[in-house]
Short mmCIF file of C-alpha atoms and ligand atoms in Angstrom, two decimals:
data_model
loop_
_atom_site.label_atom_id
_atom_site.label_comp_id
_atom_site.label_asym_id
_atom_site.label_seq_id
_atom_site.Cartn_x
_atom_site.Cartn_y
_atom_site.Cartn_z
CA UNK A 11 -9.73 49.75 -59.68
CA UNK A 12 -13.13 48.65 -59.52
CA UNK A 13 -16.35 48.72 -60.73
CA UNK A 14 -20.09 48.54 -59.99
CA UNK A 15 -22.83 46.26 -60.44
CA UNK A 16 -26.35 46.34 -59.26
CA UNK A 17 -29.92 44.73 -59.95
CA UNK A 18 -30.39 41.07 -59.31
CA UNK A 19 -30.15 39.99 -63.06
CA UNK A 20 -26.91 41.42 -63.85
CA UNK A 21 -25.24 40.08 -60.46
CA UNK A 22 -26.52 36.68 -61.32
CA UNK A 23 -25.49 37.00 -64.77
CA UNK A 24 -21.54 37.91 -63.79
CA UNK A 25 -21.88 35.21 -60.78
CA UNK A 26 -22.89 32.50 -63.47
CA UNK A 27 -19.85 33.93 -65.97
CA UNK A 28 -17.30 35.08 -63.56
CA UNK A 29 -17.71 34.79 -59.79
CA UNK A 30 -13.90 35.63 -59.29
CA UNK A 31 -14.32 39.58 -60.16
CA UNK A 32 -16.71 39.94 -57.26
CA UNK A 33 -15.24 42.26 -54.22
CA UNK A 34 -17.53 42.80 -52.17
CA UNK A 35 -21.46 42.88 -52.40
CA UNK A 36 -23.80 45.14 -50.65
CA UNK A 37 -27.75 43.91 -49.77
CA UNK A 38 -30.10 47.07 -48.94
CA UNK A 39 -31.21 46.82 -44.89
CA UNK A 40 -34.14 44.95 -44.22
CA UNK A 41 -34.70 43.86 -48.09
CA UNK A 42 -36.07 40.57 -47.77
CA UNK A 43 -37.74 39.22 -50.91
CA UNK A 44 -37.91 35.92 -52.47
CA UNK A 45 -36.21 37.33 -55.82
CA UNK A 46 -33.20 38.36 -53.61
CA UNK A 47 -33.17 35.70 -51.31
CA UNK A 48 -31.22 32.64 -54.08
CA UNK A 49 -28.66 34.97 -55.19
CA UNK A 50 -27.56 35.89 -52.12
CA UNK A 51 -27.19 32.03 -50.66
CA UNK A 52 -25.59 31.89 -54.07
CA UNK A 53 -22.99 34.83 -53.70
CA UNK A 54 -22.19 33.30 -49.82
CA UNK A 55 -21.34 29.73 -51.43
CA UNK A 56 -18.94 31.09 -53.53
CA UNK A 57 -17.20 32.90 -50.04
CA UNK A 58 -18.43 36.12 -51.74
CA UNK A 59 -18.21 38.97 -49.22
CA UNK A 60 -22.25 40.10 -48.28
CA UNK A 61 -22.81 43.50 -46.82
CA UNK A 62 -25.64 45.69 -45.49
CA UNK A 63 -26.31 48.96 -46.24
CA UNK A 64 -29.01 51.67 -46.17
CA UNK A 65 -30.95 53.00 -48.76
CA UNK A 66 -29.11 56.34 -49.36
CA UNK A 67 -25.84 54.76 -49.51
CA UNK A 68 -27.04 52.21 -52.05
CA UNK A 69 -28.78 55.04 -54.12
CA UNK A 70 -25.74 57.27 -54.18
CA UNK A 71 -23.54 54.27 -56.01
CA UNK A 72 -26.45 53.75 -58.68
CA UNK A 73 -26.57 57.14 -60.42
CA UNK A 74 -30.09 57.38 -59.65
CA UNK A 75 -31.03 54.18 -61.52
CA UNK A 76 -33.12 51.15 -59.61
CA UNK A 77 -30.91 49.13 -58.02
CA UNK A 78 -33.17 46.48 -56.59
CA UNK A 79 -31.85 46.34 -53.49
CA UNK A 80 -28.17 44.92 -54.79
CA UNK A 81 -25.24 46.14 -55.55
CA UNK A 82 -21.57 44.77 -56.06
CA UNK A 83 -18.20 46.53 -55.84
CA UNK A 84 -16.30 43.88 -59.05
CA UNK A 85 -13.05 43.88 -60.66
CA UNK A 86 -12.71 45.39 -64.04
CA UNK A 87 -13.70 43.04 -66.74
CA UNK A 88 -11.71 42.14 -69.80
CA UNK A 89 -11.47 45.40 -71.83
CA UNK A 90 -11.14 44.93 -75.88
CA UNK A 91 -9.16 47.22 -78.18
CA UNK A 92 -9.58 48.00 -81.50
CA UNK A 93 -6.29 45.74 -81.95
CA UNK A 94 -7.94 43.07 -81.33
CA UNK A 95 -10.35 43.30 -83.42
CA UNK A 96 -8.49 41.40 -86.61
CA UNK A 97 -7.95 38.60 -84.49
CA UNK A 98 -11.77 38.19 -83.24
CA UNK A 99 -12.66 38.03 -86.56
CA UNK A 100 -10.26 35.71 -87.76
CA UNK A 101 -10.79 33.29 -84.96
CA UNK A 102 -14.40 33.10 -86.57
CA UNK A 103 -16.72 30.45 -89.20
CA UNK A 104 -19.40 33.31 -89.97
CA UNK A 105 -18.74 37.09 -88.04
CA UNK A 106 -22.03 38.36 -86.89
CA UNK A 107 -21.26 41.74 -85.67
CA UNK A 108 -23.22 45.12 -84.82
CA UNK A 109 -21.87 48.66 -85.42
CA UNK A 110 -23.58 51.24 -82.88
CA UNK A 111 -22.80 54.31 -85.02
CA UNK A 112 -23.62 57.43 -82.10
CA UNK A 113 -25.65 55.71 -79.56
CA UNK A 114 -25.15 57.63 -76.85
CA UNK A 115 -28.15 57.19 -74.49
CA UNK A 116 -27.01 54.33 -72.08
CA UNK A 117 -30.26 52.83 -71.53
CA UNK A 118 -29.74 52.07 -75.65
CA UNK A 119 -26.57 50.84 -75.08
CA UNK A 120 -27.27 48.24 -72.51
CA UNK A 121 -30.60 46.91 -74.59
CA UNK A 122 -28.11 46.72 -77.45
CA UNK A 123 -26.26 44.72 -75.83
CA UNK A 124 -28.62 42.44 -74.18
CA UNK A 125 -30.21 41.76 -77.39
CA UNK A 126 -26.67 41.25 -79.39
CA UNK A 127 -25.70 38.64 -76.31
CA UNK A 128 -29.50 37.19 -77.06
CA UNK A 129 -28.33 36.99 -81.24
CA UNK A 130 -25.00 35.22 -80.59
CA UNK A 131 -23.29 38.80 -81.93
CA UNK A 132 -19.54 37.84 -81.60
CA UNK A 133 -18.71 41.45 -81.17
CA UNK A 134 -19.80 45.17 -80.63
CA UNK A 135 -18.10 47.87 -82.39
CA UNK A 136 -18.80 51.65 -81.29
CA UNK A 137 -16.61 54.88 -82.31
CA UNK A 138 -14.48 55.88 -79.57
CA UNK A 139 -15.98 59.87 -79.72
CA UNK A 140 -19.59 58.86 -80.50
CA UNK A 141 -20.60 56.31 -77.97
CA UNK A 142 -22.56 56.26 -74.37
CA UNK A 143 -20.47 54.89 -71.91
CA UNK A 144 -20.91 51.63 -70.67
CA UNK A 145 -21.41 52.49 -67.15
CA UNK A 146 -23.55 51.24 -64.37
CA UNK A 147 -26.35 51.37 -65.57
CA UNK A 148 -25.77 50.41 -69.41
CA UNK A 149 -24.63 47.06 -67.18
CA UNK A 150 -27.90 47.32 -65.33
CA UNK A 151 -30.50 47.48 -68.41
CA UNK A 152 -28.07 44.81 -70.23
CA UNK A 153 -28.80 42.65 -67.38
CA UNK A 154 -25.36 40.68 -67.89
CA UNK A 155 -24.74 41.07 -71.28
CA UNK A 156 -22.20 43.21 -70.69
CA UNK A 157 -19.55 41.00 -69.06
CA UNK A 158 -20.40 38.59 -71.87
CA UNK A 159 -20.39 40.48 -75.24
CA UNK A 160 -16.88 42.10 -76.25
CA UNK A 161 -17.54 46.13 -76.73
CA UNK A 162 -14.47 47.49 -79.31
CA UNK A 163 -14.28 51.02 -79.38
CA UNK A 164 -12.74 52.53 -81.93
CA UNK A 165 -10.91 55.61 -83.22
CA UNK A 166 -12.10 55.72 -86.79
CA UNK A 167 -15.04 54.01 -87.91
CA UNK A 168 -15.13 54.26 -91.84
CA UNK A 169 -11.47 52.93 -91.36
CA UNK A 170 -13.09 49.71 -89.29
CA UNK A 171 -15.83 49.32 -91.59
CA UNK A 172 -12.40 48.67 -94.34
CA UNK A 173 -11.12 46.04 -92.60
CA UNK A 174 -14.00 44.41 -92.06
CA UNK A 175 -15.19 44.46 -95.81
CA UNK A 176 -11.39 43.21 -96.91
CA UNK A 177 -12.28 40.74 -94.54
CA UNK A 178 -15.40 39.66 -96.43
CA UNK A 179 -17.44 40.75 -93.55
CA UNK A 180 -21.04 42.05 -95.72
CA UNK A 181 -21.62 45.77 -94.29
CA UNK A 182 -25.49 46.31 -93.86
CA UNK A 183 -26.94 49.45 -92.61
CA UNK A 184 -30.25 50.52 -91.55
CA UNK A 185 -32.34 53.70 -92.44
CA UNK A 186 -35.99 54.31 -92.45
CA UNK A 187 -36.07 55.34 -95.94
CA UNK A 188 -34.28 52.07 -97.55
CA UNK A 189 -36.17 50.73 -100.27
CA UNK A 190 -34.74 47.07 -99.43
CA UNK A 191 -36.47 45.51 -96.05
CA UNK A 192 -34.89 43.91 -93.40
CA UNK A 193 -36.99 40.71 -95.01
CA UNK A 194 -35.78 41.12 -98.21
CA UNK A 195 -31.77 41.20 -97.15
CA UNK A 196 -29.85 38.13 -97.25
CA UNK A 197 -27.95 37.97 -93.62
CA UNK A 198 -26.45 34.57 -93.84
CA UNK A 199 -22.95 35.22 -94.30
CA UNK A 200 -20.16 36.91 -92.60
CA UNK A 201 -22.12 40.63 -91.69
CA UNK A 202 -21.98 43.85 -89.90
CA UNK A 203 -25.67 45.66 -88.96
CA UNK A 204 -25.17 49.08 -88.62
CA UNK A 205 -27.71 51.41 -86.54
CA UNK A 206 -27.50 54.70 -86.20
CA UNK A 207 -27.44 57.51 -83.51
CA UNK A 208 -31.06 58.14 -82.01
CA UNK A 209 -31.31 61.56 -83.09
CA UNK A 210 -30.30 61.85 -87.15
CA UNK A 211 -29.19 58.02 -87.87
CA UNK A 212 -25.83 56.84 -89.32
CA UNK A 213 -23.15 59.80 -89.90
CA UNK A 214 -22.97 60.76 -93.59
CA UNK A 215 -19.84 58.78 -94.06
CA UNK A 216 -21.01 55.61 -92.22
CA UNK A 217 -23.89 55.40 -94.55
CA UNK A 218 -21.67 55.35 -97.32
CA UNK A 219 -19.54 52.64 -96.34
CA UNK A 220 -22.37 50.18 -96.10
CA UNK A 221 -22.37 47.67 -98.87
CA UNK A 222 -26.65 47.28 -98.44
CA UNK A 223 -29.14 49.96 -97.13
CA UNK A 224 -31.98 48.15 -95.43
CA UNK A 225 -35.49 49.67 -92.96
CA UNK A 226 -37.84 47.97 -91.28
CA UNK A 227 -41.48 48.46 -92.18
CA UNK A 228 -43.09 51.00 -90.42
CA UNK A 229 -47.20 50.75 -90.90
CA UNK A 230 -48.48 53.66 -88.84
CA UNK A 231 -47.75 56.79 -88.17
CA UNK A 232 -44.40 57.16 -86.36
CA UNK A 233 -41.62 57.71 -89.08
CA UNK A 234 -39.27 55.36 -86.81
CA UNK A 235 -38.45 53.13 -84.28
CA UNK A 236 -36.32 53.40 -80.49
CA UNK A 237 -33.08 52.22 -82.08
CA UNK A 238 -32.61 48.99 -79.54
CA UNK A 239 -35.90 47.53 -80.66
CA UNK A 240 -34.70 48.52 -84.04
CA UNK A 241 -31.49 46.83 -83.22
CA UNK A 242 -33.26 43.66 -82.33
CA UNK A 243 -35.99 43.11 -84.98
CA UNK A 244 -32.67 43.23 -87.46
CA UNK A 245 -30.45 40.96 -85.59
CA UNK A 246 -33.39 38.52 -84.82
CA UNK A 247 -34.10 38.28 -88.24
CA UNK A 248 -30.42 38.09 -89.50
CA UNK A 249 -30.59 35.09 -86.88
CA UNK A 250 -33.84 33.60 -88.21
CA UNK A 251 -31.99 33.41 -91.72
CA UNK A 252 -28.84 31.86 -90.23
CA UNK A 253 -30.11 28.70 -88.24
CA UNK A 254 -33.15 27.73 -90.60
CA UNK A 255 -31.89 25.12 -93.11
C1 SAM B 40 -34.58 56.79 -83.94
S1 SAM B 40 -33.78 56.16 -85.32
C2 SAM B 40 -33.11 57.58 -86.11
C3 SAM B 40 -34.10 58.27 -86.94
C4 SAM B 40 -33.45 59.28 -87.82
N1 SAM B 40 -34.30 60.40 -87.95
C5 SAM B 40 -33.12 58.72 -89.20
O1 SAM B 40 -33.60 59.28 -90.15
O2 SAM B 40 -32.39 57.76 -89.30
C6 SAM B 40 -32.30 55.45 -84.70
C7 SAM B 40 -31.80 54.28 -85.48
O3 SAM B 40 -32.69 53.18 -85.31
C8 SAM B 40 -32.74 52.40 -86.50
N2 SAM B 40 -34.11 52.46 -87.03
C9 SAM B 40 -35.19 52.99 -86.41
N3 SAM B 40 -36.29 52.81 -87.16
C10 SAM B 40 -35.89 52.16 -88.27
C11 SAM B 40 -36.57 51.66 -89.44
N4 SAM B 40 -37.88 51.82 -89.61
N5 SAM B 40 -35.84 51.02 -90.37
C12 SAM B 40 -34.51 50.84 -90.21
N6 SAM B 40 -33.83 51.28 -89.15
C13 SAM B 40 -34.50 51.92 -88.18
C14 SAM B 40 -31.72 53.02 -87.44
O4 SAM B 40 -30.48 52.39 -87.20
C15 SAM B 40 -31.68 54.47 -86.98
O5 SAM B 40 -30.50 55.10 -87.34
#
C-alpha cells in the first residue's frame, strides 16, 4: 500500500516530519527551478530514491491538480480511529479540537487542515458518511498538515459530540445567524468549533448538540463566508484568547 504526495511544500513538510515513509520520488523532466532544486539535494541526503518522469505521467498521478513538478510514491501514514479518540483527549491540559460537520469539497478539507495544524488543533473530527476524502490533493492544498494533524472519522457524530461534552470539552458551533460573535465567545478552555457543510451548514442535529451558537460578522453583502476562511478566523481567535495572559 501506498500513497501519493506532490507539490514542493507538502514533500518538504513529510521530509521534515517523517522522511522514513518516502518510496520513491518522481522530479518532472527538465524541471529545473530554484524552488525545486533544495528539496531535492534534501530528499538524496536522506538516500531517498529520485526519479524522472514526463509530464503526462506526472499529471495522470495528480488527479488533475498542480503538482509542481514533484511527486512522491509514501507509505501510509498513521491512520486514527474513532477509538482512539478518548485517549487523545485524555492525554491532554486544554483539548482544542475542530468538528468538520459535511465538508466535502477537498480543497476545504486540506485548508482546514492547514489552518488547524497553524492553531495547534490537537485533533480533527469528521463523520465517517459526510466527509471529503483526504486524498491527494486535500494533502496538496494542506501543504503538510496532513501528516501532522490526526483526522478521526467517525460513525456517529451527535454520539462524539457526548463524549466530548462528558469530557468537559465546551461544544461551540458556528452559523451566520448567531446572535453571539466569535469575539464575544469565551474559547479558553477545553473546546470543540464546529463548521458546517458548504452548502446548508451544520446538520439539524449537530446544531443542537452545541453547547454555544456563535457567527462571524459579516459587513457587506455576501450572507457568508468559504467555510476554511471561516474555519480560520474562529480558530485564530479561539487561539488569540488562549495565549494572551
Ligand atoms: C458557506 S457556509 C454555509 C452557509 C449556509 N447557508 C448556512 O446557513 O450555514 C459553511 C460554513 O462556514 C461557516 N461560516 C461561514 N460564514 C460564517 C459566518 N458568517 N459566521 C459563522 N460561521 C460561518 C459555518 O460553519 C458554515 O456552516
Amino acid at each position: 500500500m501506498s500513497e501519493i504526495v506532490f507539490g514542493i511544500h507538502a514533500v518538504q513538510a513529510l521530509l521534515d516530519s517523517d522522511p522514513q515513509r518516502f518510496q520513491e520520488v518522481f522530479i518532472l523532466k527538465g524541471r529545473d527551478d530554484r524552488r525545486l532544486q533544495p528539496l531535492i539535494k534534501a530528499l538524496e541526503a536522506q538516500g531517498i530514491v529520485i526519479q524522472v518522469a514526463n509530464r503526462q505521467w506526472l499529471d495522470s498521478k495528480v488527479e488533475g491538480a498542480v503538482h509542481q513538478g514533484i511527486v512522491a510514491r509514501v507509505k501510509p501514514g498513521r491512520q486514527y480511529q474513532e477509538g482512539d479518540l478518548p485517549d487523545l483527549i485524555a492525554g491532554l491540559d486544554q483539548p482544542f479540537l475542530l468538528i468538520l460537520d459535511g465538508v466535502t469539497d477537498p480543497h476545504n478539507l486540506g485548508a482546514c487542515l492547514r489552518s488547524a495544524d497553524a492553531a495547534g488543533v490537537h485533533a480533527v473530527i469528521v463523520p465517517k458518511d459526510r466527509s471529503a476524502q483526504l486524498n491527494a490533493t486535500a494533502k496538496k492544498v494542506a501543504s503538510g498538515a496532513a501528516e501532522n494533524v490526526p483526522l478521526i472519522r467517525v460513525t456517529n457524530l451527535a454520539r462524539t459530540m457526548r463524549v466530548l461534552q462528558e469530557a468537559n470539552v465546551w461544544i461551540v458551533g458556528t452559523a451566520g445567524e448567531a446572535d453571539h460573535t466569535v469575539f464575544q465567545s469565551k474559547m479558553t478552555g477545553p473546546m470543540a468549533l464546529v463548521m458546517g457543510a458548504e452548502g446548508e451548514g451544520m446538520r439539524r442535529l449537530t446544531r443542537e448538540h452545541c453547547d454555544e451558537l456563535i457567527s462571524i460578522p459579516m459587513a457587506g453583502s455576501v450572507s457568508s463566508l468559504n467555510v476554511s476562511v471561516a474555519t480560520g478566523i474562529c480558530l485564530f481567535e479561539a487561539v488569540r484568547q488562549r495565549t494572551s495572559k
